[in-house]
PDB file of C-alpha atoms and ligand atoms in Angstrom:
ATOM      1  CA  MET L   1     193.313-169.446  67.139  1.00 91.00           C
ATOM      2  CA  SER L   2     195.911-169.447  64.369  1.00 97.00           C
ATOM      3  CA  GLN L   3     199.053-167.361  64.684  1.00 98.00           C
ATOM      4  CA  ILE L   4     201.680-166.452  62.092  1.00 98.00           C
ATOM      5  CA  ALA L   5     204.721-164.585  63.478  1.00 98.00           C
ATOM      6  CA  ILE L   6     206.912-162.560  61.113  1.00 98.00           C
ATOM      7  CA  ASP L   7     210.102-160.923  62.337  1.00 98.00           C
ATOM      8  CA  GLY L   8     212.940-159.166  60.597  1.00 98.00           C
ATOM      9  CA  PRO L   9     214.822-155.893  60.256  1.00 97.00           C
ATOM     10  CA  ALA L  10     213.549-152.550  58.947  1.00 94.00           C
ATOM     11  CA  GLY L  11     212.485-152.412  55.320  1.00 92.00           C
ATOM     12  CA  VAL L  12     212.630-156.155  54.701  1.00 96.00           C
ATOM     13  CA  GLY L  13     209.014-156.350  53.489  1.00 95.00           C
ATOM     14  CA  LYS L  14     207.327-157.720  56.630  1.00 97.00           C
ATOM     15  CA  SER L  15     204.277-155.484  56.507  1.00 96.00           C
ATOM     16  CA  THR L  16     203.543-155.962  52.794  1.00 96.00           C
ATOM     17  CA  ALA L  17     203.710-159.736  53.176  1.00 97.00           C
ATOM     18  CA  ALA L  18     201.699-159.672  56.419  1.00 98.00           C
ATOM     19  CA  LYS L  19     198.937-157.522  54.889  1.00 97.00           C
ATOM     20  CA  ASN L  20     198.678-159.828  51.857  1.00 97.00           C
ATOM     21  CA  ILE L  21     198.583-162.929  54.055  1.00 98.00           C
ATOM     22  CA  ALA L  22     195.911-161.402  56.301  1.00 97.00           C
ATOM     23  CA  ALA L  23     193.749-160.656  53.246  1.00 96.00           C
ATOM     24  CA  ALA L  24     194.266-164.114  51.736  1.00 97.00           C
ATOM     25  CA  LYS L  25     193.614-166.044  54.972  1.00 97.00           C
ATOM     26  CA  ASN L  26     191.074-163.670  56.532  1.00 96.00           C
ATOM     27  CA  PHE L  27     193.376-163.139  59.538  1.00 97.00           C
ATOM     28  CA  MET L  28     193.862-159.929  61.485  1.00 97.00           C
ATOM     29  CA  TYR L  29     197.087-158.122  60.617  1.00 97.00           C
ATOM     30  CA  VAL L  30     198.737-156.817  63.792  1.00 98.00           C
ATOM     31  CA  ASP L  31     201.454-154.242  63.077  1.00 98.00           C
ATOM     32  CA  THR L  32     203.379-154.116  66.370  1.00 98.00           C
ATOM     33  CA  GLY L  33     205.856-151.516  65.063  1.00 98.00           C
ATOM     34  CA  ALA L  34     202.907-149.095  64.838  1.00 98.00           C
ATOM     35  CA  MET L  35     202.395-149.492  68.603  1.00 98.00           C
ATOM     36  CA  TYR L  36     206.036-148.625  69.406  1.00 98.00           C
ATOM     37  CA  ARG L  37     205.789-145.733  66.954  1.00 98.00           C
ATOM     38  CA  THR L  38     202.732-144.413  68.838  1.00 98.00           C
ATOM     39  CA  ILE L  39     204.718-144.320  72.098  1.00 98.00           C
ATOM     40  CA  GLY L  40     207.619-142.698  70.198  1.00 98.00           C
ATOM     41  CA  LEU L  41     205.237-140.043  68.841  1.00 98.00           C
ATOM     42  CA  ALA L  42     203.755-139.417  72.306  1.00 98.00           C
ATOM     43  CA  CYS L  43     207.272-138.732  73.634  1.00 98.00           C
ATOM     44  CA  LEU L  44     208.243-136.482  70.707  1.00 98.00           C
ATOM     45  CA  GLU L  45     205.035-134.444  71.015  1.00 98.00           C
ATOM     46  CA  ARG L  46     205.620-133.964  74.752  1.00 97.00           C
ATOM     47  CA  GLY L  47     209.245-132.956  74.247  1.00 98.00           C
ATOM     48  CA  ILE L  48     210.486-135.984  76.188  1.00 98.00           C
ATOM     49  CA  ASP L  49     214.067-137.131  75.609  1.00 98.00           C
ATOM     50  CA  VAL L  50     213.637-140.618  74.122  1.00 98.00           C
ATOM     51  CA  ALA L  51     216.817-141.771  75.891  1.00 97.00           C
ATOM     52  CA  ASP L  52     215.404-140.898  79.350  1.00 98.00           C
ATOM     53  CA  GLU L  53     214.014-144.191  80.654  1.00 98.00           C
ATOM     54  CA  GLU L  54     212.131-142.691  83.592  1.00 98.00           C
ATOM     55  CA  LYS L  55     210.371-140.016  81.542  1.00 98.00           C
ATOM     56  CA  VAL L  56     209.607-142.396  78.652  1.00 98.00           C
ATOM     57  CA  SER L  57     208.210-144.999  81.068  1.00 98.00           C
ATOM     58  CA  GLU L  58     206.029-142.363  82.744  1.00 98.00           C
ATOM     59  CA  CYS L  59     204.790-141.160  79.359  1.00 98.00           C
ATOM     60  CA  CYS L  60     204.043-144.731  78.275  1.00 97.00           C
ATOM     61  CA  ALA L  61     202.115-145.517  81.471  1.00 97.00           C
ATOM     62  CA  GLY L  62     200.023-142.360  81.210  1.00 96.00           C
ATOM     63  CA  ALA L  63     199.401-142.263  77.464  1.00 96.00           C
ATOM     64  CA  ASP L  64     195.894-143.065  76.251  1.00 96.00           C
ATOM     65  CA  ILE L  65     196.682-145.480  73.420  1.00 96.00           C
ATOM     66  CA  ASP L  66     194.042-147.366  71.509  1.00 95.00           C
ATOM     67  CA  ILE L  67     193.979-149.657  68.521  1.00 96.00           C
ATOM     68  CA  LYS L  68     190.969-150.080  66.245  1.00 96.00           C
ATOM     69  CA  TYR L  69     190.343-152.073  63.104  1.00 93.00           C
ATOM     70  CA  ILE L  70     188.391-150.228  60.417  1.00 93.00           C
ATOM     71  CA  ASP L  71     187.581-152.339  57.319  1.00 89.00           C
ATOM     72  CA  GLY L  72     190.339-154.711  58.424  1.00 87.00           C
ATOM     73  CA  VAL L  73     192.953-151.941  58.610  1.00 93.00           C
ATOM     74  CA  GLN L  74     194.737-151.211  61.905  1.00 95.00           C
ATOM     75  CA  HIS L  75     194.465-147.631  63.150  1.00 98.00           C
ATOM     76  CA  MET L  76     196.443-146.269  66.106  1.00 98.00           C
ATOM     77  CA  TYR L  77     194.952-143.635  68.415  1.00 98.00           C
ATOM     78  CA  LEU L  78     196.788-141.364  70.832  1.00 98.00           C
ATOM     79  CA  GLU L  79     194.606-139.429  73.268  1.00 97.00           C
ATOM     80  CA  GLY L  80     191.622-140.154  70.994  1.00 97.00           C
ATOM     81  CA  ARG L  81     193.351-138.838  67.835  1.00 98.00           C
ATOM     82  CA  ASP L  82     193.992-141.125  64.857  1.00 98.00           C
ATOM     83  CA  VAL L  83     197.782-140.944  64.463  1.00 98.00           C
ATOM     84  CA  SER L  84     198.107-143.706  61.839  1.00 98.00           C
ATOM     85  CA  THR L  85     199.623-141.292  59.292  1.00 97.00           C
ATOM     86  CA  ASP L  86     201.772-139.256  61.726  1.00 97.00           C
ATOM     87  CA  ILE L  87     203.550-142.358  63.030  1.00 98.00           C
ATOM     88  CA  ARG L  88     204.924-143.172  59.554  1.00 94.00           C
ATOM     89  CA  LYS L  89     207.420-140.275  59.631  1.00 93.00           C
ATOM     90  CA  GLU L  90     211.107-141.227  59.664  1.00 89.00           C
ATOM     91  CA  GLU L  91     211.822-139.414  62.966  1.00 95.00           C
ATOM     92  CA  VAL L  92     208.982-141.313  64.631  1.00 97.00           C
ATOM     93  CA  GLY L  93     210.483-144.625  63.460  1.00 95.00           C
ATOM     94  CA  LYS L  94     213.797-143.667  65.063  1.00 95.00           C
ATOM     95  CA  ALA L  95     212.061-142.597  68.280  1.00 97.00           C
ATOM     96  CA  ALA L  96     210.159-145.923  68.285  1.00 97.00           C
ATOM     97  CA  SER L  97     213.437-147.817  68.068  1.00 96.00           C
ATOM     98  CA  ASP L  98     214.799-145.810  71.023  1.00 97.00           C
ATOM     99  CA  VAL L  99     211.774-146.122  73.328  1.00 98.00           C
ATOM    100  CA  SER L 100     211.419-149.824  72.514  1.00 98.00           C
ATOM    101  CA  LYS L 101     214.548-150.504  74.607  1.00 97.00           C
ATOM    102  CA  PHE L 102     212.734-149.857  77.856  1.00 98.00           C
ATOM    103  CA  ALA L 103     211.073-152.580  79.927  1.00 98.00           C
ATOM    104  CA  ALA L 104     207.961-150.552  80.809  1.00 98.00           C
ATOM    105  CA  VAL L 105     207.241-149.867  77.145  1.00 98.00           C
ATOM    106  CA  ARG L 106     207.781-153.457  76.065  1.00 98.00           C
ATOM    107  CA  GLU L 107     205.692-154.870  78.941  1.00 98.00           C
ATOM    108  CA  ARG L 108     202.682-152.727  78.119  1.00 97.00           C
ATOM    109  CA  LEU L 109     202.781-153.405  74.377  1.00 98.00           C
ATOM    110  CA  VAL L 110     203.616-157.116  74.578  1.00 98.00           C
ATOM    111  CA  ALA L 111     200.555-157.629  76.840  1.00 98.00           C
ATOM    112  CA  LEU L 112     198.341-155.872  74.280  1.00 97.00           C
ATOM    113  CA  GLN L 113     199.814-157.938  71.421  1.00 98.00           C
ATOM    114  CA  GLN L 114     199.409-161.234  73.283  1.00 98.00           C
ATOM    115  CA  ASP L 115     195.807-160.378  74.073  1.00 97.00           C
ATOM    116  CA  LEU L 116     195.066-159.847  70.356  1.00 97.00           C
ATOM    117  CA  GLY L 117     196.895-163.073  69.507  1.00 97.00           C
ATOM    118  CA  ASN L 118     194.744-165.005  72.002  1.00 97.00           C
ATOM    119  CA  ARG L 119     191.475-163.617  70.685  1.00 96.00           C
ATOM    120  CA  TYR L 120     191.876-163.603  66.907  1.00 96.00           C
ATOM    121  CA  ASP L 121     193.546-165.445  64.047  1.00 97.00           C
ATOM    122  CA  VAL L 122     196.532-163.183  63.534  1.00 98.00           C
ATOM    123  CA  VAL L 123     199.482-162.517  61.328  1.00 98.00           C
ATOM    124  CA  MET L 124     201.696-160.338  63.485  1.00 98.00           C
ATOM    125  CA  ASP L 125     204.942-158.651  62.467  1.00 98.00           C
ATOM    126  CA  GLY L 126     207.698-157.016  64.481  1.00 98.00           C
ATOM    127  CA  ARG L 127     211.069-157.761  66.049  1.00 98.00           C
ATOM    128  CA  ASP L 128     210.259-160.134  68.938  1.00 98.00           C
ATOM    129  CA  ILE L 129     207.088-161.898  67.817  1.00 98.00           C
ATOM    130  CA  GLY L 130     208.661-165.340  67.468  1.00 98.00           C
ATOM    131  CA  THR L 131     210.982-164.982  70.458  1.00 98.00           C
ATOM    132  CA  LYS L 132     208.648-163.325  72.984  1.00 98.00           C
ATOM    133  CA  VAL L 133     205.112-162.343  71.957  1.00 98.00           C
ATOM    134  CA  LEU L 134     203.760-165.493  70.260  1.00 98.00           C
ATOM    135  CA  VAL L 135     206.197-168.175  71.356  1.00 98.00           C
ATOM    136  CA  ASN L 136     203.759-170.943  70.363  1.00 98.00           C
ATOM    137  CA  ALA L 137     202.858-169.504  66.951  1.00 98.00           C
ATOM    138  CA  ASP L 138     201.761-172.005  64.295  1.00 98.00           C
ATOM    139  CA  LEU L 139     204.415-170.612  61.979  1.00 98.00           C
ATOM    140  CA  LYS L 140     207.413-168.382  62.674  1.00 98.00           C
ATOM    141  CA  VAL L 141     209.191-166.677  59.818  1.00 98.00           C
ATOM    142  CA  TYR L 142     212.334-164.550  59.916  1.00 98.00           C
ATOM    143  CA  LEU L 143     212.800-162.355  56.844  1.00 98.00           C
ATOM    144  CA  THR L 144     216.211-161.056  55.792  1.00 98.00           C
ATOM    145  CA  ALA L 145     217.655-159.021  52.908  1.00 98.00           C
ATOM    146  CA  THR L 146     220.903-157.096  52.527  1.00 96.00           C
ATOM    147  CA  SER L 147     220.857-153.490  53.740  1.00 96.00           C
ATOM    148  CA  GLN L 148     221.674-152.390  50.171  1.00 96.00           C
ATOM    149  CA  CYS L 149     218.621-154.188  48.842  1.00 96.00           C
ATOM    150  CA  ARG L 150     216.343-152.845  51.606  1.00 97.00           C
ATOM    151  CA  ALA L 151     217.643-149.314  51.043  1.00 97.00           C
ATOM    152  CA  GLU L 152     217.034-149.550  47.286  1.00 96.00           C
ATOM    153  CA  ARG L 153     213.448-150.713  47.837  1.00 94.00           C
ATOM    154  CA  ARG L 154     212.756-147.861  50.264  1.00 92.00           C
ATOM    155  CA  TYR L 155     214.429-145.378  47.900  1.00 95.00           C
ATOM    156  CA  LYS L 156     212.193-146.457  44.994  1.00 94.00           C
ATOM    157  CA  GLU L 157     209.053-146.164  47.173  1.00 90.00           C
ATOM    158  CA  LEU L 158     209.986-142.631  48.259  1.00 90.00           C
ATOM    159  CA  ILE L 159     210.855-141.530  44.724  1.00 95.00           C
ATOM    160  CA  ALA L 160     207.537-142.956  43.477  1.00 95.00           C
ATOM    161  CA  LYS L 161     205.791-140.809  46.111  1.00 90.00           C
ATOM    162  CA  GLY L 162     207.576-137.744  44.692  1.00 94.00           C
ATOM    163  CA  GLU L 163     209.920-137.306  47.687  1.00 90.00           C
ATOM    164  CA  THR L 164     213.565-136.359  47.316  1.00 92.00           C
ATOM    165  CA  CYS L 165     216.041-138.606  49.096  1.00 93.00           C
ATOM    166  CA  VAL L 166     219.595-139.944  48.943  1.00 96.00           C
ATOM    167  CA  LEU L 167     220.139-143.698  48.717  1.00 97.00           C
ATOM    168  CA  GLU L 168     223.257-143.632  50.918  1.00 97.00           C
ATOM    169  CA  ASP L 169     221.385-141.775  53.701  1.00 95.00           C
ATOM    170  CA  ILE L 170     218.572-144.330  53.621  1.00 95.00           C
ATOM    171  CA  LYS L 171     221.092-147.179  53.799  1.00 97.00           C
ATOM    172  CA  LYS L 172     222.819-145.582  56.786  1.00 96.00           C
ATOM    173  CA  ASP L 173     219.493-145.083  58.611  1.00 94.00           C
ATOM    174  CA  ILE L 174     218.591-148.735  58.000  1.00 95.00           C
ATOM    175  CA  GLU L 175     221.958-149.931  59.325  1.00 96.00           C
ATOM    176  CA  ASP L 176     221.691-147.672  62.399  1.00 95.00           C
ATOM    177  CA  ARG L 177     218.212-149.009  63.099  1.00 94.00           C
ATOM    178  CA  ASP L 178     219.398-152.634  62.699  1.00 96.00           C
ATOM    179  CA  ARG L 179     222.179-151.990  65.214  1.00 96.00           C
ATOM    180  CA  ASN L 180     219.800-150.360  67.672  1.00 95.00           C
ATOM    181  CA  ASP L 181     217.207-153.147  67.421  1.00 96.00           C
ATOM    182  CA  MET L 182     219.691-156.041  67.455  1.00 97.00           C
ATOM    183  CA  THR L 183     221.858-154.894  70.345  1.00 97.00           C
ATOM    184  CA  ARG L 184     219.310-153.799  72.968  1.00 97.00           C
ATOM    185  CA  ALA L 185     219.245-155.783  76.206  1.00 97.00           C
ATOM    186  CA  ILE L 186     215.537-156.742  76.250  1.00 97.00           C
ATOM    187  CA  SER L 187     214.096-158.848  73.423  1.00 97.00           C
ATOM    188  CA  PRO L 188     216.614-157.830  70.766  1.00 97.00           C
ATOM    189  CA  LEU L 189     215.793-158.615  67.158  1.00 98.00           C
ATOM    190  CA  ARG L 190     216.912-162.163  66.424  1.00 98.00           C
ATOM    191  CA  LYS L 191     215.635-165.239  64.667  1.00 98.00           C
ATOM    192  CA  ALA L 192     213.716-167.595  66.971  1.00 98.00           C
ATOM    193  CA  ASP L 193     215.300-171.056  67.038  1.00 98.00           C
ATOM    194  CA  ASP L 194     212.185-172.560  65.450  1.00 98.00           C
ATOM    195  CA  ALA L 195     211.664-169.813  62.849  1.00 98.00           C
ATOM    196  CA  ILE L 196     212.129-170.415  59.128  1.00 98.00           C
ATOM    197  CA  GLU L 197     214.484-167.894  57.552  1.00 98.00           C
ATOM    198  CA  ILE L 198     213.635-166.472  54.134  1.00 98.00           C
ATOM    199  CA  ASP L 199     216.106-164.264  52.275  1.00 97.00           C
ATOM    200  CA  THR L 200     213.852-161.895  50.310  1.00 96.00           C
ATOM    201  CA  SER L 201     216.672-160.088  48.445  1.00 95.00           C
ATOM    202  CA  GLU L 202     215.814-161.693  45.115  1.00 94.00           C
ATOM    203  CA  MET L 203     212.073-162.178  45.719  1.00 95.00           C
ATOM    204  CA  THR L 204     209.031-160.090  44.830  1.00 94.00           C
ATOM    205  CA  ALA L 205     206.495-159.207  47.551  1.00 95.00           C
ATOM    206  CA  GLN L 206     204.061-161.676  45.986  1.00 97.00           C
ATOM    207  CA  GLU L 207     206.649-164.467  46.070  1.00 98.00           C
ATOM    208  CA  VAL L 208     207.323-163.792  49.767  1.00 98.00           C
ATOM    209  CA  THR L 209     203.580-163.832  50.489  1.00 98.00           C
ATOM    210  CA  ASP L 210     203.026-167.080  48.581  1.00 98.00           C
ATOM    211  CA  GLU L 211     205.965-168.761  50.287  1.00 98.00           C
ATOM    212  CA  ILE L 212     204.728-167.894  53.792  1.00 98.00           C
ATOM    213  CA  ILE L 213     201.196-169.091  52.977  1.00 98.00           C
ATOM    214  CA  ARG L 214     202.653-172.298  51.523  1.00 98.00           C
ATOM    215  CA  LEU L 215     204.718-172.888  54.681  1.00 98.00           C
ATOM    216  CA  PHE L 216     201.709-172.211  56.910  1.00 98.00           C
ATOM    217  CA  GLU L 217     199.465-174.589  54.971  1.00 96.00           C
ATOM    218  CA  GLU L 218     202.159-177.238  54.848  1.00 95.00           C
ATOM    219  CA  LYS L 219     202.468-177.131  58.652  1.00 91.00           C
ATOM    220  CA  ASN L 220     198.829-176.589  59.542  1.00 87.00           C
ATOM    221  CA  GLY L 221     196.668-177.716  56.635  1.00 78.00           C
ATOM    222  CA  SER L 222     194.541-174.969  55.076  1.00 67.00           C
ATOM    223  CA  LYS L 223     192.713-174.106  58.312  1.00 54.00           C
ATOM    224  CA  THR L 224     191.455-170.545  58.601  1.00 49.00           C
ATOM    225  CA  CYS L 225     190.023-170.726  62.108  1.00 46.00           C
TER     226      CYS L 225
HETATM  227  O1  LIG V 301     208.612-152.058  62.094  1.00 54.36           O
HETATM  228  P1  LIG V 301     208.701-150.568  62.427  1.00 54.36           P
HETATM  229  O2  LIG V 301     209.724-149.839  61.617  1.00 54.36           O
HETATM  230  O3  LIG V 301     207.366-149.910  62.361  1.00 54.36           O
HETATM  231  O4  LIG V 301     209.176-150.530  63.963  1.00 54.36           O
HETATM  232  C1  LIG V 301     209.604-149.349  64.587  1.00 54.36           C
HETATM  233  C2  LIG V 301     210.517-149.688  65.748  1.00 54.36           C
HETATM  234  O5  LIG V 301     209.753-150.279  66.808  1.00 54.36           O
HETATM  235  C3  LIG V 301     211.631-150.690  65.475  1.00 54.36           C
HETATM  236  O6  LIG V 301     212.800-150.057  64.980  1.00 54.36           O
HETATM  237  C4  LIG V 301     211.872-151.332  66.807  1.00 54.36           C
HETATM  238  C5  LIG V 301     210.524-151.250  67.499  1.00 54.36           C
HETATM  239  N1  LIG V 301     209.819-152.527  67.516  1.00 54.36           N
HETATM  240  C6  LIG V 301     210.146-153.432  68.504  1.00 54.36           C
HETATM  241  O7  LIG V 301     211.065-153.176  69.294  1.00 54.36           O
HETATM  242  N2  LIG V 301     209.461-154.589  68.619  1.00 54.36           N
HETATM  243  C7  LIG V 301     208.482-154.902  67.766  1.00 54.36           C
HETATM  244  N3  LIG V 301     207.813-156.049  67.919  1.00 54.36           N
HETATM  245  C8  LIG V 301     208.145-154.006  66.724  1.00 54.36           C
HETATM  246  C9  LIG V 301     208.859-152.823  66.611  1.00 54.36           C
END
């Protein structure tokens, strides 16, 4: 099986690149953030304090979480309900970052991610893919961009969707999330020693995609299976 691991902070363009690569190489795109978001949503819906490790761990152990691929697109299910849209809300992203600190949550989701990585050709994105989930990946990439640049990209996306937002607030949220994800005790966000770092600040999504495919093919030939 072929494995491409992409890590990096919030809003750096991991998922756009990963989706494009999956389409180009006929790999499965595994969005691990969506899994943490599903646990975050489960806690929010049950009124559980996302800082309460015992309650969050209990919720995670008991939650009926499923992942399905429909026309190549990952869908997340919570108690049989497709929550793929609900998990995209900003408050769910914050809750995901909080619940992802806890060992019970990480153990359950890492096992699921490793199982997918063992069974399919995958391009997987997240925060600990190169350092923990797919330690033997064929290619590990760590994407970076300044928080100003990431905030501006997110701002433009939201404005294009007709939402009202303030650039400074988005930048602050991104920096808070970076701090949360980089300073937790278990599997904090960091570049794996053998990952290739790409600063995407001055690159288009297509350029990032092409560069990762080029690196993969350079290391592994143009194998697709
Ligand atoms: O990539 P995202 O915004 O969907 O991720 C939401 C949160 O989930 C992120 O802030 C931290 C957590 N996460 C994680 O701890 N490990 C991963 N592999 C993916 C996400």
